[in-house]
mmCIF file of C-alpha atoms and ligand atoms in Angstrom:
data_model
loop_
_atom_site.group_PDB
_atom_site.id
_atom_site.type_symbol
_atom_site.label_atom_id
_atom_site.label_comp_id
_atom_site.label_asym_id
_atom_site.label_seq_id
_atom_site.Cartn_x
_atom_site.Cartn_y
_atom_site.Cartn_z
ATOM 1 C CA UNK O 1205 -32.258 52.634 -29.663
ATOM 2 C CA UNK O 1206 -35.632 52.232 -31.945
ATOM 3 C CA UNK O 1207 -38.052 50.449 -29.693
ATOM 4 C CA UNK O 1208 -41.301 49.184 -31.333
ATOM 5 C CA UNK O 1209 -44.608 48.010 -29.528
ATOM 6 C CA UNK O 1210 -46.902 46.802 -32.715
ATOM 7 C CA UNK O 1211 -50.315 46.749 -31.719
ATOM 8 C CA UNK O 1212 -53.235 44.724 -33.594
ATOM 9 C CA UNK O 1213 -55.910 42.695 -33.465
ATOM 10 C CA UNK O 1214 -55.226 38.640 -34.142
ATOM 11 C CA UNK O 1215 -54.376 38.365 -37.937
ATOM 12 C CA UNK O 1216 -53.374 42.159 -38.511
ATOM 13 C CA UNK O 1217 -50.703 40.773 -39.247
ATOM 14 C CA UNK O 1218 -47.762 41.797 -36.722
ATOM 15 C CA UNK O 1219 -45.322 38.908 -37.252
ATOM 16 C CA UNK O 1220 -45.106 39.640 -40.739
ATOM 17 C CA UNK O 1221 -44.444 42.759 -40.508
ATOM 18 C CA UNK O 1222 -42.042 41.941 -37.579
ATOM 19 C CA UNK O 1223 -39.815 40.193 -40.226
ATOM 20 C CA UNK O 1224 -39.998 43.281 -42.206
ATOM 21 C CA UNK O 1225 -38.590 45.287 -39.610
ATOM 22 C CA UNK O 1226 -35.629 42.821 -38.390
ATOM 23 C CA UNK O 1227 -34.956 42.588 -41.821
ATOM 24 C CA UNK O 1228 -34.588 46.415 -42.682
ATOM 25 C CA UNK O 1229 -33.465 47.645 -39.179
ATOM 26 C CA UNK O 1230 -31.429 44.556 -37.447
ATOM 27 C CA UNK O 1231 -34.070 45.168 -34.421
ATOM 28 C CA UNK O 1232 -34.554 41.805 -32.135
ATOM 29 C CA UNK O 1233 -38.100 40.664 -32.260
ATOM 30 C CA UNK O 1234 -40.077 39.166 -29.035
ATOM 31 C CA UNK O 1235 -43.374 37.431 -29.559
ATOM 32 C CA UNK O 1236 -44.983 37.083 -26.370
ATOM 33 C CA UNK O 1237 -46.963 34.794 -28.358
ATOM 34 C CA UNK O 1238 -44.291 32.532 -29.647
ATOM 35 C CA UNK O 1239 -42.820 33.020 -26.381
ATOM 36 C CA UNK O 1240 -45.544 31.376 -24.398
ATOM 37 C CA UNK O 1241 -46.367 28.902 -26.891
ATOM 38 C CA UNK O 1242 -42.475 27.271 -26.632
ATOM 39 C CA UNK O 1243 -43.113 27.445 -23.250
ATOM 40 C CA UNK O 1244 -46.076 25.404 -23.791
ATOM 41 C CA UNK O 1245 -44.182 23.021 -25.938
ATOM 42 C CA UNK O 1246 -41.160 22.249 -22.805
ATOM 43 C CA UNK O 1247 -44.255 20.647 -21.291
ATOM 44 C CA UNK O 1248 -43.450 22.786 -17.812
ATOM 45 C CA UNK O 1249 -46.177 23.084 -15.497
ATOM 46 C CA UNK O 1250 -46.562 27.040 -16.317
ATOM 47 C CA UNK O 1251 -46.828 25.703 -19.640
ATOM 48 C CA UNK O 1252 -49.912 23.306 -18.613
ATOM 49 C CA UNK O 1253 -51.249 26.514 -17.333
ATOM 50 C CA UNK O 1254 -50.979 29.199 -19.862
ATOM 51 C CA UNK O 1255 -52.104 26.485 -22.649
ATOM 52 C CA UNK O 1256 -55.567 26.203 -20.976
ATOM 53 C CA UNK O 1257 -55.430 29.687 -21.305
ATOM 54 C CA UNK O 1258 -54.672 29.806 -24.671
ATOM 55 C CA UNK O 1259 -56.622 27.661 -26.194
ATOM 56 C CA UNK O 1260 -59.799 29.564 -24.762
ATOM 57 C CA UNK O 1261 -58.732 32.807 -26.436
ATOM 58 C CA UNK O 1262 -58.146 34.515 -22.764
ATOM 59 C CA UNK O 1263 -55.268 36.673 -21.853
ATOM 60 C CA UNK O 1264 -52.466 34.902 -19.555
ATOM 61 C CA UNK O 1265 -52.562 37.208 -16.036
ATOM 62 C CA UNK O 1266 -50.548 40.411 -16.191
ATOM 63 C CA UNK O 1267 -48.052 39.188 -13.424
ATOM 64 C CA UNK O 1268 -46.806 36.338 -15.506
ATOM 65 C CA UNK O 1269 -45.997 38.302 -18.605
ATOM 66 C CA UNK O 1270 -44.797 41.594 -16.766
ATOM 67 C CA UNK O 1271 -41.907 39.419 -15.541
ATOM 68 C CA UNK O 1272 -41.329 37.359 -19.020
ATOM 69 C CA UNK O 1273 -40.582 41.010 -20.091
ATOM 70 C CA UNK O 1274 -38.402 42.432 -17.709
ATOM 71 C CA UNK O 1275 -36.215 39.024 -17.142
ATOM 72 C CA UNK O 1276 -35.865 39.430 -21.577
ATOM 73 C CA UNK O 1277 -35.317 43.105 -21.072
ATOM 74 C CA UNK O 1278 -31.841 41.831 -18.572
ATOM 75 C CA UNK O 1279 -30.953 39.570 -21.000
ATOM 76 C CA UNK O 1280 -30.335 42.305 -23.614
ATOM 77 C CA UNK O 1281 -27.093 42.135 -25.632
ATOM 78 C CA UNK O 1282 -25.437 46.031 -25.127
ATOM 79 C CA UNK O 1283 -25.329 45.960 -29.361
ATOM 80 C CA UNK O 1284 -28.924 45.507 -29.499
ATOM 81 C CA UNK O 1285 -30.339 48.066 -31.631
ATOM 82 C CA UNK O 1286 -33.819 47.992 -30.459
ATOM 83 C CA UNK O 1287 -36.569 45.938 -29.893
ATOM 84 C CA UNK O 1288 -39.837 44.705 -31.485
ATOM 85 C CA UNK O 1289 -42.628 43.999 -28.930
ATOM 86 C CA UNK O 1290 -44.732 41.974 -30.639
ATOM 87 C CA UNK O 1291 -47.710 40.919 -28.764
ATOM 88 C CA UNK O 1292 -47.104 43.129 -25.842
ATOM 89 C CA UNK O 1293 -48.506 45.037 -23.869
ATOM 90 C CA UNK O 1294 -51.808 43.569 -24.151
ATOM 91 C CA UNK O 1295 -53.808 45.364 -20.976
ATOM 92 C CA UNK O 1296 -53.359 49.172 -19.477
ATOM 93 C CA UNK O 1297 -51.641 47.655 -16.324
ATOM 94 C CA UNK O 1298 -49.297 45.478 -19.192
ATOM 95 C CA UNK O 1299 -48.572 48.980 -20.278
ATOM 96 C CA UNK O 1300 -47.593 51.062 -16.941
ATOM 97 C CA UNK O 1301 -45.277 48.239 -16.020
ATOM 98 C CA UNK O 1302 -43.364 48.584 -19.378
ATOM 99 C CA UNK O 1303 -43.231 52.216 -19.202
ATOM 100 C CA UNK O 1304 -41.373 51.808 -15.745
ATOM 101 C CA UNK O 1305 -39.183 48.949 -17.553
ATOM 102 C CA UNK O 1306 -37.389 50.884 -20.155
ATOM 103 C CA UNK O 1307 -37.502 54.487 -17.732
ATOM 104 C CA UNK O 1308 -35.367 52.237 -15.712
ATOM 105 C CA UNK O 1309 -32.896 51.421 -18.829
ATOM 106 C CA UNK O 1310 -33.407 54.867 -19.988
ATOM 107 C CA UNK O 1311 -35.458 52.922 -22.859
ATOM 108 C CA UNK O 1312 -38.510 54.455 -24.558
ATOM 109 C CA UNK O 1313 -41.043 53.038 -27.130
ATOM 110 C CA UNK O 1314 -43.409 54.159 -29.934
ATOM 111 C CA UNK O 1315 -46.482 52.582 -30.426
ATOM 112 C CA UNK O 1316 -47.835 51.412 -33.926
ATOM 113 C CA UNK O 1317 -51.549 50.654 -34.422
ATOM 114 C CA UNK O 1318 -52.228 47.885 -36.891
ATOM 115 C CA UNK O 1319 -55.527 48.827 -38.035
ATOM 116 C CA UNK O 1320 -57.363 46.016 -40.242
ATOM 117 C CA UNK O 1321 -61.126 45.120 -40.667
ATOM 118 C CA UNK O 1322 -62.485 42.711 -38.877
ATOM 119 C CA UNK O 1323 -63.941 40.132 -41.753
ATOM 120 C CA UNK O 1324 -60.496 40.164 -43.475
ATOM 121 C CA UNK O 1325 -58.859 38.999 -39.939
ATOM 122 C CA UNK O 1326 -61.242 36.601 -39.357
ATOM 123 C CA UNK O 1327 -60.080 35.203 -42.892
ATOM 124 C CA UNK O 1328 -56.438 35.738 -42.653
ATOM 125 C CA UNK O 1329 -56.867 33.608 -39.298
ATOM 126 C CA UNK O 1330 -59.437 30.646 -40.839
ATOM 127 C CA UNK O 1331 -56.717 30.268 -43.638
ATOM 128 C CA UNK O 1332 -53.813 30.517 -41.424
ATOM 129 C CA UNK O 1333 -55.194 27.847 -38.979
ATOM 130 C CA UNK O 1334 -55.510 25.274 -41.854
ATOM 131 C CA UNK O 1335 -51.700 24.994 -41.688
ATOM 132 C CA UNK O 1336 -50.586 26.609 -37.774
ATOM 133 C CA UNK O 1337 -51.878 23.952 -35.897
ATOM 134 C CA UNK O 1338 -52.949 26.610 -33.339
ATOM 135 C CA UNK O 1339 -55.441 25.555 -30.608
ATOM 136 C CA UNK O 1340 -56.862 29.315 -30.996
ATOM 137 C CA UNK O 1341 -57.111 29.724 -34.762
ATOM 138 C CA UNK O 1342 -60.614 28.699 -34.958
ATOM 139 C CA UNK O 1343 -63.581 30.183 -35.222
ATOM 140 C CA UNK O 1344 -65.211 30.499 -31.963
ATOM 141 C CA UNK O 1345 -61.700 31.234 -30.475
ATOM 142 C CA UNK O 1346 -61.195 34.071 -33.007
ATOM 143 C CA UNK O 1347 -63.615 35.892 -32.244
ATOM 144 C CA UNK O 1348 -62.997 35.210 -28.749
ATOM 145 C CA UNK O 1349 -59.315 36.941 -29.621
ATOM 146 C CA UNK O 1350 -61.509 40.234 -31.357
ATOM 147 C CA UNK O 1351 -63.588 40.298 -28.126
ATOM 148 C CA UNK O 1352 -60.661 40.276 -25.887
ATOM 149 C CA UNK O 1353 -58.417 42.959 -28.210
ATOM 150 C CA UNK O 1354 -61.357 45.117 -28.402
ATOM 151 C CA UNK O 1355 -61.741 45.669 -24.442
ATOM 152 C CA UNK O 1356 -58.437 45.118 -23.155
ATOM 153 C CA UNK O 1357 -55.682 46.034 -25.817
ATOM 154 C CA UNK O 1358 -57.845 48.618 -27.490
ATOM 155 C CA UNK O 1359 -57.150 50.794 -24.148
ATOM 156 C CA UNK O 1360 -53.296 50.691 -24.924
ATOM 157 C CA UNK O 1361 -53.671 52.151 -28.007
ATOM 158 C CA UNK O 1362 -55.311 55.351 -26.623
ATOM 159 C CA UNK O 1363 -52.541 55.292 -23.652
ATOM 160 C CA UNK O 1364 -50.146 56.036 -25.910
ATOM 161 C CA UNK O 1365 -51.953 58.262 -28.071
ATOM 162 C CA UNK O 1366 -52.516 60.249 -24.995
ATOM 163 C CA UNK O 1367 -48.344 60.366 -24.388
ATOM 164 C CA UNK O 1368 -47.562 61.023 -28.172
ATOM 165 C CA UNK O 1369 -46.104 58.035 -28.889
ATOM 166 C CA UNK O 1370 -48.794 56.669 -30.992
ATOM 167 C CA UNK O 1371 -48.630 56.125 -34.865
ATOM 168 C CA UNK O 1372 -51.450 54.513 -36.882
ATOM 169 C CA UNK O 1373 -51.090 52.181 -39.827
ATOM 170 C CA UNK O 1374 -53.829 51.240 -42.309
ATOM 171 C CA UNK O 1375 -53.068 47.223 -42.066
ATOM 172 C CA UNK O 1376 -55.582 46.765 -45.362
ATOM 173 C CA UNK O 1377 -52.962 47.022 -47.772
ATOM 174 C CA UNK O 1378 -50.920 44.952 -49.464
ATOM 175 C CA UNK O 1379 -47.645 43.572 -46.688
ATOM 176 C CA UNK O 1380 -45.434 45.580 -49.106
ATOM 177 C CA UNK O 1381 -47.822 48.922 -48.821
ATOM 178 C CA UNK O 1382 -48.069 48.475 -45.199
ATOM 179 C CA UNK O 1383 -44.732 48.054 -44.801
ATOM 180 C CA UNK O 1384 -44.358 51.252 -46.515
ATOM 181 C CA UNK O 1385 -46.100 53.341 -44.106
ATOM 182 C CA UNK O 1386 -43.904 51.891 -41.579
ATOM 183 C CA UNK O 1387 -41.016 52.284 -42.926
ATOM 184 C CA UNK O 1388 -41.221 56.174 -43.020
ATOM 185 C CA UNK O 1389 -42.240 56.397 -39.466
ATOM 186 C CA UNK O 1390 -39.411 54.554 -38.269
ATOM 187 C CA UNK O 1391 -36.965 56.492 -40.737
ATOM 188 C CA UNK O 1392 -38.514 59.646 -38.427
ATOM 189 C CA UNK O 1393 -38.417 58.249 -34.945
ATOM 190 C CA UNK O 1394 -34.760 57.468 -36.151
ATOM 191 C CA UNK O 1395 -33.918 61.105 -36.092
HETATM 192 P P1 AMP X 1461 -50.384 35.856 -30.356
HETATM 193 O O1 AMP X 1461 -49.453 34.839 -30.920
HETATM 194 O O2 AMP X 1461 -49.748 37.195 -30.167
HETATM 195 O O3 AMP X 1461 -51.696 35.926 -31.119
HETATM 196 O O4 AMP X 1461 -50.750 35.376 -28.879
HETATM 197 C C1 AMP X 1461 -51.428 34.153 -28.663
HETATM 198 C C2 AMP X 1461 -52.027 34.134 -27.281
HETATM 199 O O5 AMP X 1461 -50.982 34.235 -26.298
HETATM 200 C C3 AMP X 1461 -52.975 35.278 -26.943
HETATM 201 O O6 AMP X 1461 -54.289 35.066 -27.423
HETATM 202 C C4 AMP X 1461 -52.917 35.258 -25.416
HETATM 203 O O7 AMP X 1461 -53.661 34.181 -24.896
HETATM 204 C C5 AMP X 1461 -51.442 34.956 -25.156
HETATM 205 N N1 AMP X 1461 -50.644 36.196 -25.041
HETATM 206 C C6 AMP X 1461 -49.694 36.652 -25.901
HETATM 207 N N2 AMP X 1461 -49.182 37.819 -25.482
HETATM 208 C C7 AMP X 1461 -49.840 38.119 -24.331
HETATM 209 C C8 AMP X 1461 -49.803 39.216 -23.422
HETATM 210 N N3 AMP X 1461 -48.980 40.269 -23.621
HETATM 211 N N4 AMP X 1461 -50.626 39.183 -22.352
HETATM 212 C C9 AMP X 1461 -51.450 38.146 -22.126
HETATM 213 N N5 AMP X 1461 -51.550 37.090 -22.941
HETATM 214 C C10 AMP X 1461 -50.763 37.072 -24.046
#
């Protein structure tokens, strides 16, 4: 199994890159992100909660999304050939918990950085928000988002650096260049 966690600030561009990766490797894709927004859209009352959230560019508690993982990790189909975490884990504590996750379903996980500069997310996520209808694609939000990623998802990067499972990617480049560097990492962590 070729598990993924793809790490980046807002507007690195992980979902597109996520397509990339079904598309080449037939791996499922969870965004935590999409995730909570459809939640948000079924109108439920953890919905009314984690929109507030949301909207303000903070971090839904760990508890929450700790068990939105492991009751998708059940739910796996026995032909899946991996997963894409896309989104998650977001904190250090996000992180422990999935390490015991997949140790449990003798699972394992490399982590891929998504490194791109700050001004050209802050674009990426201006333009995008012209169209997403997003509550968090504007300004102040954004760089609420950067704020957030650099103190508490910045962290996760360095946990897995420390466990050798840590790859980084220069996001700058073109989605077909960046691809490219994934592409060979994942043809390696194949073997
Ligand atoms: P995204 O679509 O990945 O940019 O996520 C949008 C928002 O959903 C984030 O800014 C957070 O408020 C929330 N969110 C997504 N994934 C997580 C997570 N793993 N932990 C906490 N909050 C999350």
């Amino acid at each position: 199994m070729l598990n993924i966690i793809l790490c980046g600030a807002p507007g690195s561009g992980k979902g597109t890159q996520s397509d990339l990766i079904v598309k080449k490797y037939g791996l499922q894709h969870l965004s935590t992100g999409d995730a909570l927004r459809a939640e948000i859209k079924s109108g439920s009352e953890l919905g009314k909660e984690i929109g507030e959230l949301i909207a303000g560019g903070n971090l839904v508690p760990d508890h929450k999304m700790i068990h939105l993982i492991a009751r998708y990790l059940d739910n796996l189909s026995e032909d899946c050939k991996g997963v894409i975490f896309d989104g998650f884990p977001r904190t250090v504590a996000q992180a422990e918990a999935l390490e015991l996750l997949l140790e449990r379903r003798n699972m394992k996980a490399v982590l891929l950085d998504l490194f791109v500069e700050e001004d050209e997310v802050i674009k990426r996520l201006l333009n995008r928000g012209k169209t997403s209808g997003r509550a968090d694609d504007n300004y102040e939000t954004i760089k609420k988002r950067l704020q957030v990623y650099q103190t508490e998802t910045k962290p996760v990067c360095t946990y897995y650096l420390h466990r050798h499972n840590y790859f980084a990617i220069n996001g700058n480049y073109s989605m077909e260049d960046t691809f490219c560097q994934i592409d060979n990492i994942l043809k390696l962590a194949q073997k």
